[in-house]
Amino acid sequence: MKRPSLAALAAATLLTAGAASAESFSATIAAGHPPVFRWVKMLSEVFIPVATEEMKKAGHEIAFTEQYGGAIAGVGEELEAIEAGLAELGTCQALFDPAKLGPQNVTYYTPFVSADARAVLSAVHGLHRNEPRMREAYAENGVVYVGAPIAIDDYLLMTNFPVGSMADLQGRKIAAPGAAINWLSGTGAVGVAGNLTTYYNEIKAGVYDGVLVFASAALPGKLFEVAPYVTKLGLGAQYAGAVCANEAWWESLPPEAQAALMTAADATQAWYMDALDAAVTAAFAGMEAGGAKIAEASPEMRAAWAAGMDNAAKTWAAGLDGQGKPGSLILSAYMDAMRAAGAEPLRDWDKE
């Protein structure tokens, strides 16, 4: 009987070892928003299929259960659900969880830095990858930053009256979400807290005269019907959140499984930005076709708006510093990253 060669024995040993190390994983992935939103759609259309394929390449299997639209966590509750183990993965929305993800909201305190969503996303993603203190907030809450950061396109001013100068804003009620209400300081306008779900009806009812909003949401929200004057100010693109994982679950995964999920996150980020670019282009075309009057603010108006604002960024950073969190460090690191990328902020919020 012919004896097997050493090469054949070695190959058999490797195959046996590979089979023995193959594992099957399961993960519930959660988002508070419904699948109609781009940052949820990206999970089904890209993250899950790429993660499944990459796991297969690594010799493993993974099965996902999708829970969106508040099924197990509402908007802003995703981090807590993932921390508690109700889901292994999900979208941790910094914008809607500022108390726990304070440093991640740096872009919302630094307007007039860049309208380039890709540049903003690259800077914030880089901070998460390269600055350990940027990740502290996740560790404090039992989660891990995986990637696939969520960008919001450049914020616009949409009003039911024409805007040609700062004088036109005097006494006008303008709604804005979360920290963006700080952008109205010094403008003469009256800032009102608001959100996308109520903008249309409240402008129509006269509760306020306009909103700060981004184009990719303005078109589907039909805001141009009640606020047809669209002023492009370059208030800035923003970072809103990312995919994160339950820390204990993540650390239980072998390195190649973690790598597979991070590769999926990178693919998701690329898809998301392409989809966002297309949505913004379509939004402006759709609003214009719907009767919107779209105008660029003059350099003088932009400069006056920025110069009149309070430096909320320094106040925000100092507040985090007082809690032992890296507010000033992250503010400077973000502004440095954006300047290095070619951004020309109207104010250097970190240096004042």
PDB file of N, CA, C and O in Angstrom, residues 13-72:
ATOM      1  N   THR A  13      -3.268  18.006   7.379  1.00  0.00           N
ATOM      2  CA  THR A  13      -3.216  18.576   8.723  1.00  0.00           C
ATOM      3  C   THR A  13      -3.754  20.003   8.727  1.00  0.00           C
ATOM      4  O   THR A  13      -4.521  20.401   9.614  1.00  0.00           O
ATOM      5  N   LEU A  14      -3.358  20.790   7.710  1.00  0.00           N
ATOM      6  CA  LEU A  14      -3.820  22.183   7.625  1.00  0.00           C
ATOM      7  C   LEU A  14      -5.328  22.253   7.416  1.00  0.00           C
ATOM      8  O   LEU A  14      -6.021  23.073   8.016  1.00  0.00           O
ATOM      9  N   LEU A  15      -5.839  21.369   6.552  1.00  0.00           N
ATOM     10  CA  LEU A  15      -7.272  21.363   6.303  1.00  0.00           C
ATOM     11  C   LEU A  15      -8.047  20.995   7.557  1.00  0.00           C
ATOM     12  O   LEU A  15      -9.077  21.592   7.877  1.00  0.00           O
ATOM     13  N   THR A  16      -7.530  20.009   8.304  1.00  0.00           N
ATOM     14  CA  THR A  16      -8.178  19.586   9.541  1.00  0.00           C
ATOM     15  C   THR A  16      -8.161  20.708  10.559  1.00  0.00           C
ATOM     16  O   THR A  16      -9.154  20.991  11.236  1.00  0.00           O
ATOM     17  N   ALA A  17      -7.010  21.409  10.647  1.00  0.00           N
ATOM     18  CA  ALA A  17      -6.894  22.515  11.595  1.00  0.00           C
ATOM     19  C   ALA A  17      -7.850  23.632  11.223  1.00  0.00           C
ATOM     20  O   ALA A  17      -8.506  24.234  12.067  1.00  0.00           O
ATOM     21  N   GLY A  18      -7.949  23.921   9.893  1.00  0.00           N
ATOM     22  CA  GLY A  18      -8.844  24.980   9.436  1.00  0.00           C
ATOM     23  C   GLY A  18     -10.285  24.644   9.761  1.00  0.00           C
ATOM     24  O   GLY A  18     -11.057  25.484  10.212  1.00  0.00           O
ATOM     25  N   ALA A  19     -10.645  23.374   9.518  1.00  0.00           N
ATOM     26  CA  ALA A  19     -12.007  22.971   9.802  1.00  0.00           C
ATOM     27  C   ALA A  19     -12.309  23.059  11.282  1.00  0.00           C
ATOM     28  O   ALA A  19     -13.389  23.465  11.702  1.00  0.00           O
ATOM     29  N   ALA A  20     -11.313  22.709  12.098  1.00  0.00           N
ATOM     30  CA  ALA A  20     -11.515  22.721  13.541  1.00  0.00           C
ATOM     31  C   ALA A  20     -11.688  24.139  14.056  1.00  0.00           C
ATOM     32  O   ALA A  20     -12.399  24.379  15.030  1.00  0.00           O
ATOM     33  N   SER A  21     -11.025  25.122  13.382  1.00  0.00           N
ATOM     34  CA  SER A  21     -11.088  26.496  13.863  1.00  0.00           C
ATOM     35  C   SER A  21     -12.274  27.255  13.280  1.00  0.00           C
ATOM     36  O   SER A  21     -12.547  28.372  13.688  1.00  0.00           O
ATOM     37  N   ALA A  22     -12.947  26.673  12.293  1.00  0.00           N
ATOM     38  CA  ALA A  22     -14.106  27.347  11.711  1.00  0.00           C
ATOM     39  C   ALA A  22     -15.194  27.507  12.768  1.00  0.00           C
ATOM     40  O   ALA A  22     -15.470  26.588  13.532  1.00  0.00           O
ATOM     41  N   GLU A  23     -15.811  28.675  12.803  1.00  0.00           N
ATOM     42  CA  GLU A  23     -16.846  28.943  13.788  1.00  0.00           C
ATOM     43  C   GLU A  23     -18.055  29.574  13.114  1.00  0.00           C
ATOM     44  O   GLU A  23     -17.950  30.186  12.060  1.00  0.00           O
ATOM     45  N   SER A  24     -19.180  29.438  13.768  1.00  0.00           N
ATOM     46  CA  SER A  24     -20.406  30.078  13.319  1.00  0.00           C
ATOM     47  C   SER A  24     -20.811  31.129  14.345  1.00  0.00           C
ATOM     48  O   SER A  24     -20.861  30.835  15.549  1.00  0.00           O
ATOM     49  N   PHE A  25     -21.071  32.342  13.872  1.00  0.00           N
ATOM     50  CA  PHE A  25     -21.437  33.437  14.755  1.00  0.00           C
ATOM     51  C   PHE A  25     -22.835  33.928  14.402  1.00  0.00           C
ATOM     52  O   PHE A  25     -23.318  33.736  13.280  1.00  0.00           O
ATOM     53  N   SER A  26     -23.468  34.549  15.367  1.00  0.00           N
ATOM     54  CA  SER A  26     -24.763  35.185  15.104  1.00  0.00           C
ATOM     55  C   SER A  26     -24.714  36.587  15.691  1.00  0.00           C
ATOM     56  O   SER A  26     -24.037  36.834  16.690  1.00  0.00           O
ATOM     57  N   ALA A  27     -25.418  37.506  15.040  1.00  0.00           N
ATOM     58  CA  ALA A  27     -25.413  38.887  15.509  1.00  0.00           C
ATOM     59  C   ALA A  27     -26.729  39.566  15.176  1.00  0.00           C
ATOM     60  O   ALA A  27     -27.201  39.501  14.039  1.00  0.00           O
ATOM     61  N   THR A  28     -27.314  40.191  16.176  1.00  0.00           N
ATOM     62  CA  THR A  28     -28.447  41.081  15.945  1.00  0.00           C
ATOM     63  C   THR A  28     -27.885  42.462  15.675  1.00  0.00           C
ATOM     64  O   THR A  28     -26.994  42.927  16.381  1.00  0.00           O
ATOM     65  N   ILE A  29     -28.372  43.109  14.620  1.00  0.00           N
ATOM     66  CA  ILE A  29     -27.899  44.440  14.258  1.00  0.00           C
ATOM     67  C   ILE A  29     -29.096  45.396  14.334  1.00  0.00           C
ATOM     68  O   ILE A  29     -30.157  45.120  13.785  1.00  0.00           O
ATOM     69  N   ALA A  30     -28.912  46.511  15.055  1.00  0.00           N
ATOM     70  CA  ALA A  30     -30.048  47.372  15.377  1.00  0.00           C
ATOM     71  C   ALA A  30     -29.850  48.806  14.901  1.00  0.00           C
ATOM     72  O   ALA A  30     -28.727  49.306  14.796  1.00  0.00           O
ATOM     73  N   ALA A  31     -30.976  49.461  14.625  1.00  0.00           N
ATOM     74  CA  ALA A  31     -30.986  50.892  14.308  1.00  0.00           C
ATOM     75  C   ALA A  31     -32.343  51.445  14.721  1.00  0.00           C
ATOM     76  O   ALA A  31     -33.369  50.782  14.546  1.00  0.00           O
ATOM     77  N   GLY A  32     -32.321  52.636  15.273  1.00  0.00           N
ATOM     78  CA  GLY A  32     -33.573  53.246  15.703  1.00  0.00           C
ATOM     79  C   GLY A  32     -34.405  53.754  14.550  1.00  0.00           C
ATOM     80  O   GLY A  32     -35.637  53.740  14.609  1.00  0.00           O
ATOM     81  N   HIS A  33     -33.743  54.213  13.481  1.00  0.00           N
ATOM     82  CA  HIS A  33     -34.459  54.702  12.309  1.00  0.00           C
ATOM     83  C   HIS A  33     -34.945  53.528  11.463  1.00  0.00           C
ATOM     84  O   HIS A  33     -34.374  52.441  11.505  1.00  0.00           O
ATOM     85  N   PRO A  34     -35.969  53.742  10.664  1.00  0.00           N
ATOM     86  CA  PRO A  34     -36.446  52.686   9.749  1.00  0.00           C
ATOM     87  C   PRO A  34     -35.516  52.553   8.546  1.00  0.00           C
ATOM     88  O   PRO A  34     -34.686  53.428   8.289  1.00  0.00           O
ATOM     89  N   PRO A  35     -35.666  51.479   7.772  1.00  0.00           N
ATOM     90  CA  PRO A  35     -34.752  51.185   6.657  1.00  0.00           C
ATOM     91  C   PRO A  35     -34.778  52.200   5.522  1.00  0.00           C
ATOM     92  O   PRO A  35     -33.900  52.172   4.661  1.00  0.00           O
ATOM     93  N   VAL A  36     -35.746  53.102   5.499  1.00  0.00           N
ATOM     94  CA  VAL A  36     -35.795  54.101   4.438  1.00  0.00           C
ATOM     95  C   VAL A  36     -34.608  55.064   4.517  1.00  0.00           C
ATOM     96  O   VAL A  36     -34.201  55.649   3.527  1.00  0.00           O
ATOM     97  N   PHE A  37     -34.030  55.199   5.711  1.00  0.00           N
ATOM     98  CA  PHE A  37     -32.899  56.100   5.879  1.00  0.00           C
ATOM     99  C   PHE A  37     -31.616  55.454   5.357  1.00  0.00           C
ATOM    100  O   PHE A  37     -31.386  54.261   5.543  1.00  0.00           O
ATOM    101  N   ARG A  38     -30.792  56.262   4.736  1.00  0.00           N
ATOM    102  CA  ARG A  38     -29.564  55.779   4.089  1.00  0.00           C
ATOM    103  C   ARG A  38     -28.656  55.053   5.074  1.00  0.00           C
ATOM    104  O   ARG A  38     -28.032  54.047   4.735  1.00  0.00           O
ATOM    105  N   TRP A  39     -28.540  55.570   6.298  1.00  0.00           N
ATOM    106  CA  TRP A  39     -27.633  54.971   7.276  1.00  0.00           C
ATOM    107  C   TRP A  39     -28.169  53.664   7.861  1.00  0.00           C
ATOM    108  O   TRP A  39     -27.456  52.988   8.594  1.00  0.00           O
ATOM    109  N   VAL A  40     -29.415  53.314   7.535  1.00  0.00           N
ATOM    110  CA  VAL A  40     -29.943  51.994   7.887  1.00  0.00           C
ATOM    111  C   VAL A  40     -29.893  51.087   6.658  1.00  0.00           C
ATOM    112  O   VAL A  40     -29.503  49.924   6.744  1.00  0.00           O
ATOM    113  N   LYS A  41     -30.263  51.656   5.530  1.00  0.00           N
ATOM    114  CA  LYS A  41     -30.231  50.908   4.277  1.00  0.00           C
ATOM    115  C   LYS A  41     -28.831  50.340   4.012  1.00  0.00           C
ATOM    116  O   LYS A  41     -28.678  49.242   3.480  1.00  0.00           O
ATOM    117  N   MET A  42     -27.792  51.095   4.427  1.00  0.00           N
ATOM    118  CA  MET A  42     -26.423  50.643   4.172  1.00  0.00           C
ATOM    119  C   MET A  42     -26.111  49.332   4.893  1.00  0.00           C
ATOM    120  O   MET A  42     -25.270  48.550   4.449  1.00  0.00           O
ATOM    121  N   LEU A  43     -26.799  49.081   6.005  1.00  0.00           N
ATOM    122  CA  LEU A  43     -26.553  47.850   6.759  1.00  0.00           C
ATOM    123  C   LEU A  43     -27.036  46.637   5.967  1.00  0.00           C
ATOM    124  O   LEU A  43     -26.318  45.642   5.834  1.00  0.00           O
ATOM    125  N   SER A  44     -28.257  46.723   5.434  1.00  0.00           N
ATOM    126  CA  SER A  44     -28.819  45.610   4.673  1.00  0.00           C
ATOM    127  C   SER A  44     -28.139  45.419   3.326  1.00  0.00           C
ATOM    128  O   SER A  44     -27.874  44.293   2.901  1.00  0.00           O
ATOM    129  N   GLU A  45     -27.865  46.550   2.654  1.00  0.00           N
ATOM    130  CA  GLU A  45     -27.388  46.468   1.277  1.00  0.00           C
ATOM    131  C   GLU A  45     -25.889  46.221   1.158  1.00  0.00           C
ATOM    132  O   GLU A  45     -25.435  45.682   0.147  1.00  0.00           O
ATOM    133  N   VAL A  46     -25.128  46.614   2.164  1.00  0.00           N
ATOM    134  CA  VAL A  46     -23.672  46.488   2.043  1.00  0.00           C
ATOM    135  C   VAL A  46     -23.032  45.773   3.230  1.00  0.00           C
ATOM    136  O   VAL A  46     -22.346  44.769   3.064  1.00  0.00           O
ATOM    137  N   PHE A  47     -23.250  46.294   4.425  1.00  0.00           N
ATOM    138  CA  PHE A  47     -22.525  45.747   5.579  1.00  0.00           C
ATOM    139  C   PHE A  47     -22.755  44.256   5.755  1.00  0.00           C
ATOM    140  O   PHE A  47     -21.799  43.476   5.873  1.00  0.00           O
ATOM    141  N   ILE A  48     -24.011  43.846   5.758  1.00  0.00           N
ATOM    142  CA  ILE A  48     -24.321  42.434   6.011  1.00  0.00           C
ATOM    143  C   ILE A  48     -23.796  41.515   4.909  1.00  0.00           C
ATOM    144  O   ILE A  48     -23.109  40.521   5.208  1.00  0.00           O
ATOM    145  N   PRO A  49     -24.055  41.792   3.622  1.00  0.00           N
ATOM    146  CA  PRO A  49     -23.523  40.883   2.597  1.00  0.00           C
ATOM    147  C   PRO A  49     -22.004  40.847   2.539  1.00  0.00           C
ATOM    148  O   PRO A  49     -21.413  39.773   2.341  1.00  0.00           O
ATOM    149  N   VAL A  50     -21.350  42.006   2.721  1.00  0.00           N
ATOM    150  CA  VAL A  50     -19.885  42.002   2.681  1.00  0.00           C
ATOM    151  C   VAL A  50     -19.327  41.277   3.902  1.00  0.00           C
ATOM    152  O   VAL A  50     -18.379  40.483   3.793  1.00  0.00           O
ATOM    153  N   ALA A  51     -19.903  41.521   5.066  1.00  0.00           N
ATOM    154  CA  ALA A  51     -19.445  40.830   6.273  1.00  0.00           C
ATOM    155  C   ALA A  51     -19.615  39.323   6.139  1.00  0.00           C
ATOM    156  O   ALA A  51     -18.737  38.532   6.529  1.00  0.00           O
ATOM    157  N   THR A  52     -20.739  38.899   5.575  1.00  0.00           N
ATOM    158  CA  THR A  52     -20.991  37.468   5.380  1.00  0.00           C
ATOM    159  C   THR A  52     -19.949  36.853   4.462  1.00  0.00           C
ATOM    160  O   THR A  52     -19.410  35.759   4.739  1.00  0.00           O
ATOM    161  N   GLU A  53     -19.628  37.552   3.374  1.00  0.00           N
ATOM    162  CA  GLU A  53     -18.640  37.049   2.411  1.00  0.00           C
ATOM    163  C   GLU A  53     -17.237  37.040   3.008  1.00  0.00           C
ATOM    164  O   GLU A  53     -16.477  36.076   2.822  1.00  0.00           O
ATOM    165  N   GLU A  54     -16.889  38.102   3.732  1.00  0.00           N
ATOM    166  CA  GLU A  54     -15.555  38.162   4.333  1.00  0.00           C
ATOM    167  C   GLU A  54     -15.385  37.110   5.422  1.00  0.00           C
ATOM    168  O   GLU A  54     -14.299  36.533   5.585  1.00  0.00           O
ATOM    169  N   MET A  55     -16.431  36.841   6.171  1.00  0.00           N
ATOM    170  CA  MET A  55     -16.374  35.779   7.182  1.00  0.00           C
ATOM    171  C   MET A  55     -16.148  34.430   6.499  1.00  0.00           C
ATOM    172  O   MET A  55     -15.367  33.594   6.979  1.00  0.00           O
ATOM    173  N   LYS A  56     -16.829  34.223   5.374  1.00  0.00           N
ATOM    174  CA  LYS A  56     -16.683  32.972   4.631  1.00  0.00           C
ATOM    175  C   LYS A  56     -15.240  32.801   4.159  1.00  0.00           C
ATOM    176  O   LYS A  56     -14.663  31.708   4.239  1.00  0.00           O
ATOM    177  N   LYS A  57     -14.644  33.890   3.675  1.00  0.00           N
ATOM    178  CA  LYS A  57     -13.242  33.846   3.241  1.00  0.00           C
ATOM    179  C   LYS A  57     -12.319  33.468   4.387  1.00  0.00           C
ATOM    180  O   LYS A  57     -11.287  32.826   4.196  1.00  0.00           O
ATOM    181  N   ALA A  58     -12.693  33.898   5.591  1.00  0.00           N
ATOM    182  CA  ALA A  58     -11.871  33.610   6.770  1.00  0.00           C
ATOM    183  C   ALA A  58     -12.165  32.243   7.364  1.00  0.00           C
ATOM    184  O   ALA A  58     -11.576  31.858   8.379  1.00  0.00           O
ATOM    185  N   GLY A  59     -13.086  31.513   6.720  1.00  0.00           N
ATOM    186  CA  GLY A  59     -13.402  30.170   7.187  1.00  0.00           C
ATOM    187  C   GLY A  59     -14.508  30.109   8.221  1.00  0.00           C
ATOM    188  O   GLY A  59     -14.696  29.086   8.877  1.00  0.00           O
ATOM    189  N   HIS A  60     -15.258  31.199   8.374  1.00  0.00           N
ATOM    190  CA  HIS A  60     -16.328  31.252   9.374  1.00  0.00           C
ATOM    191  C   HIS A  60     -17.670  31.530   8.717  1.00  0.00           C
ATOM    192  O   HIS A  60     -17.760  31.851   7.532  1.00  0.00           O
ATOM    193  N   GLU A  61     -18.712  31.444   9.526  1.00  0.00           N
ATOM    194  CA  GLU A  61     -20.048  31.808   9.085  1.00  0.00           C
ATOM    195  C   GLU A  61     -20.637  32.792  10.080  1.00  0.00           C
ATOM    196  O   GLU A  61     -20.304  32.778  11.265  1.00  0.00           O
ATOM    197  N   ILE A  62     -21.508  33.658   9.586  1.00  0.00           N
ATOM    198  CA  ILE A  62     -22.208  34.576  10.485  1.00  0.00           C
ATOM    199  C   ILE A  62     -23.631  34.761   9.983  1.00  0.00           C
ATOM    200  O   ILE A  62     -23.874  34.856   8.782  1.00  0.00           O
ATOM    201  N   ALA A  63     -24.562  34.754  10.905  1.00  0.00           N
ATOM    202  CA  ALA A  63     -25.981  34.955  10.590  1.00  0.00           C
ATOM    203  C   ALA A  63     -26.449  36.229  11.291  1.00  0.00           C
ATOM    204  O   ALA A  63     -26.221  36.402  12.496  1.00  0.00           O
ATOM    205  N   PHE A  64     -27.087  37.107  10.543  1.00  0.00           N
ATOM    206  CA  PHE A  64     -27.555  38.376  11.091  1.00  0.00           C
ATOM    207  C   PHE A  64     -29.066  38.382  11.278  1.00  0.00           C
ATOM    208  O   PHE A  64     -29.818  37.840  10.459  1.00  0.00           O
ATOM    209  N   THR A  65     -29.503  39.027  12.348  1.00  0.00           N
ATOM    210  CA  THR A  65     -30.910  39.330  12.568  1.00  0.00           C
ATOM    211  C   THR A  65     -31.029  40.846  12.580  1.00  0.00           C
ATOM    212  O   THR A  65     -30.351  41.516  13.364  1.00  0.00           O
ATOM    213  N   GLU A  66     -31.876  41.385  11.693  1.00  0.00           N
ATOM    214  CA  GLU A  66     -31.987  42.836  11.561  1.00  0.00           C
ATOM    215  C   GLU A  66     -33.181  43.366  12.360  1.00  0.00           C
ATOM    216  O   GLU A  66     -34.290  42.864  12.227  1.00  0.00           O
ATOM    217  N   GLN A  67     -32.908  44.380  13.176  1.00  0.00           N
ATOM    218  CA  GLN A  67     -33.941  44.972  14.022  1.00  0.00           C
ATOM    219  C   GLN A  67     -33.879  46.497  13.860  1.00  0.00           C
ATOM    220  O   GLN A  67     -33.049  47.159  14.487  1.00  0.00           O
ATOM    221  N   TYR A  68     -34.736  47.035  13.023  1.00  0.00           N
ATOM    222  CA  TYR A  68     -34.699  48.462  12.709  1.00  0.00           C
ATOM    223  C   TYR A  68     -36.013  49.147  13.107  1.00  0.00           C
ATOM    224  O   TYR A  68     -36.976  48.512  13.501  1.00  0.00           O
ATOM    225  N   GLY A  69     -35.999  50.470  12.975  1.00  0.00           N
ATOM    226  CA  GLY A  69     -37.217  51.244  13.188  1.00  0.00           C
ATOM    227  C   GLY A  69     -37.766  51.169  14.595  1.00  0.00           C
ATOM    228  O   GLY A  69     -38.983  51.219  14.812  1.00  0.00           O
ATOM    229  N   GLY A  70     -36.865  51.054  15.585  1.00  0.00           N
ATOM    230  CA  GLY A  70     -37.313  51.036  16.975  1.00  0.00           C
ATOM    231  C   GLY A  70     -37.759  49.681  17.472  1.00  0.00           C
ATOM    232  O   GLY A  70     -38.351  49.575  18.554  1.00  0.00           O
ATOM    233  N   ALA A  71     -37.480  48.627  16.695  1.00  0.00           N
ATOM    234  CA  ALA A  71     -37.916  47.280  17.100  1.00  0.00           C
ATOM    235  C   ALA A  71     -37.367  46.898  18.475  1.00  0.00           C
ATOM    236  O   ALA A  71     -38.088  46.327  19.301  1.00  0.00           O
ATOM    237  N   ILE A  72     -36.088  47.209  18.711  1.00  0.00           N
ATOM    238  CA  ILE A  72     -35.533  46.947  20.050  1.00  0.00           C
ATOM    239  C   ILE A  72     -34.861  48.175  20.635  1.00  0.00           C
ATOM    240  O   ILE A  72     -34.484  48.172  21.809  1.00  0.00           O
TER     241      ILE A  72
END
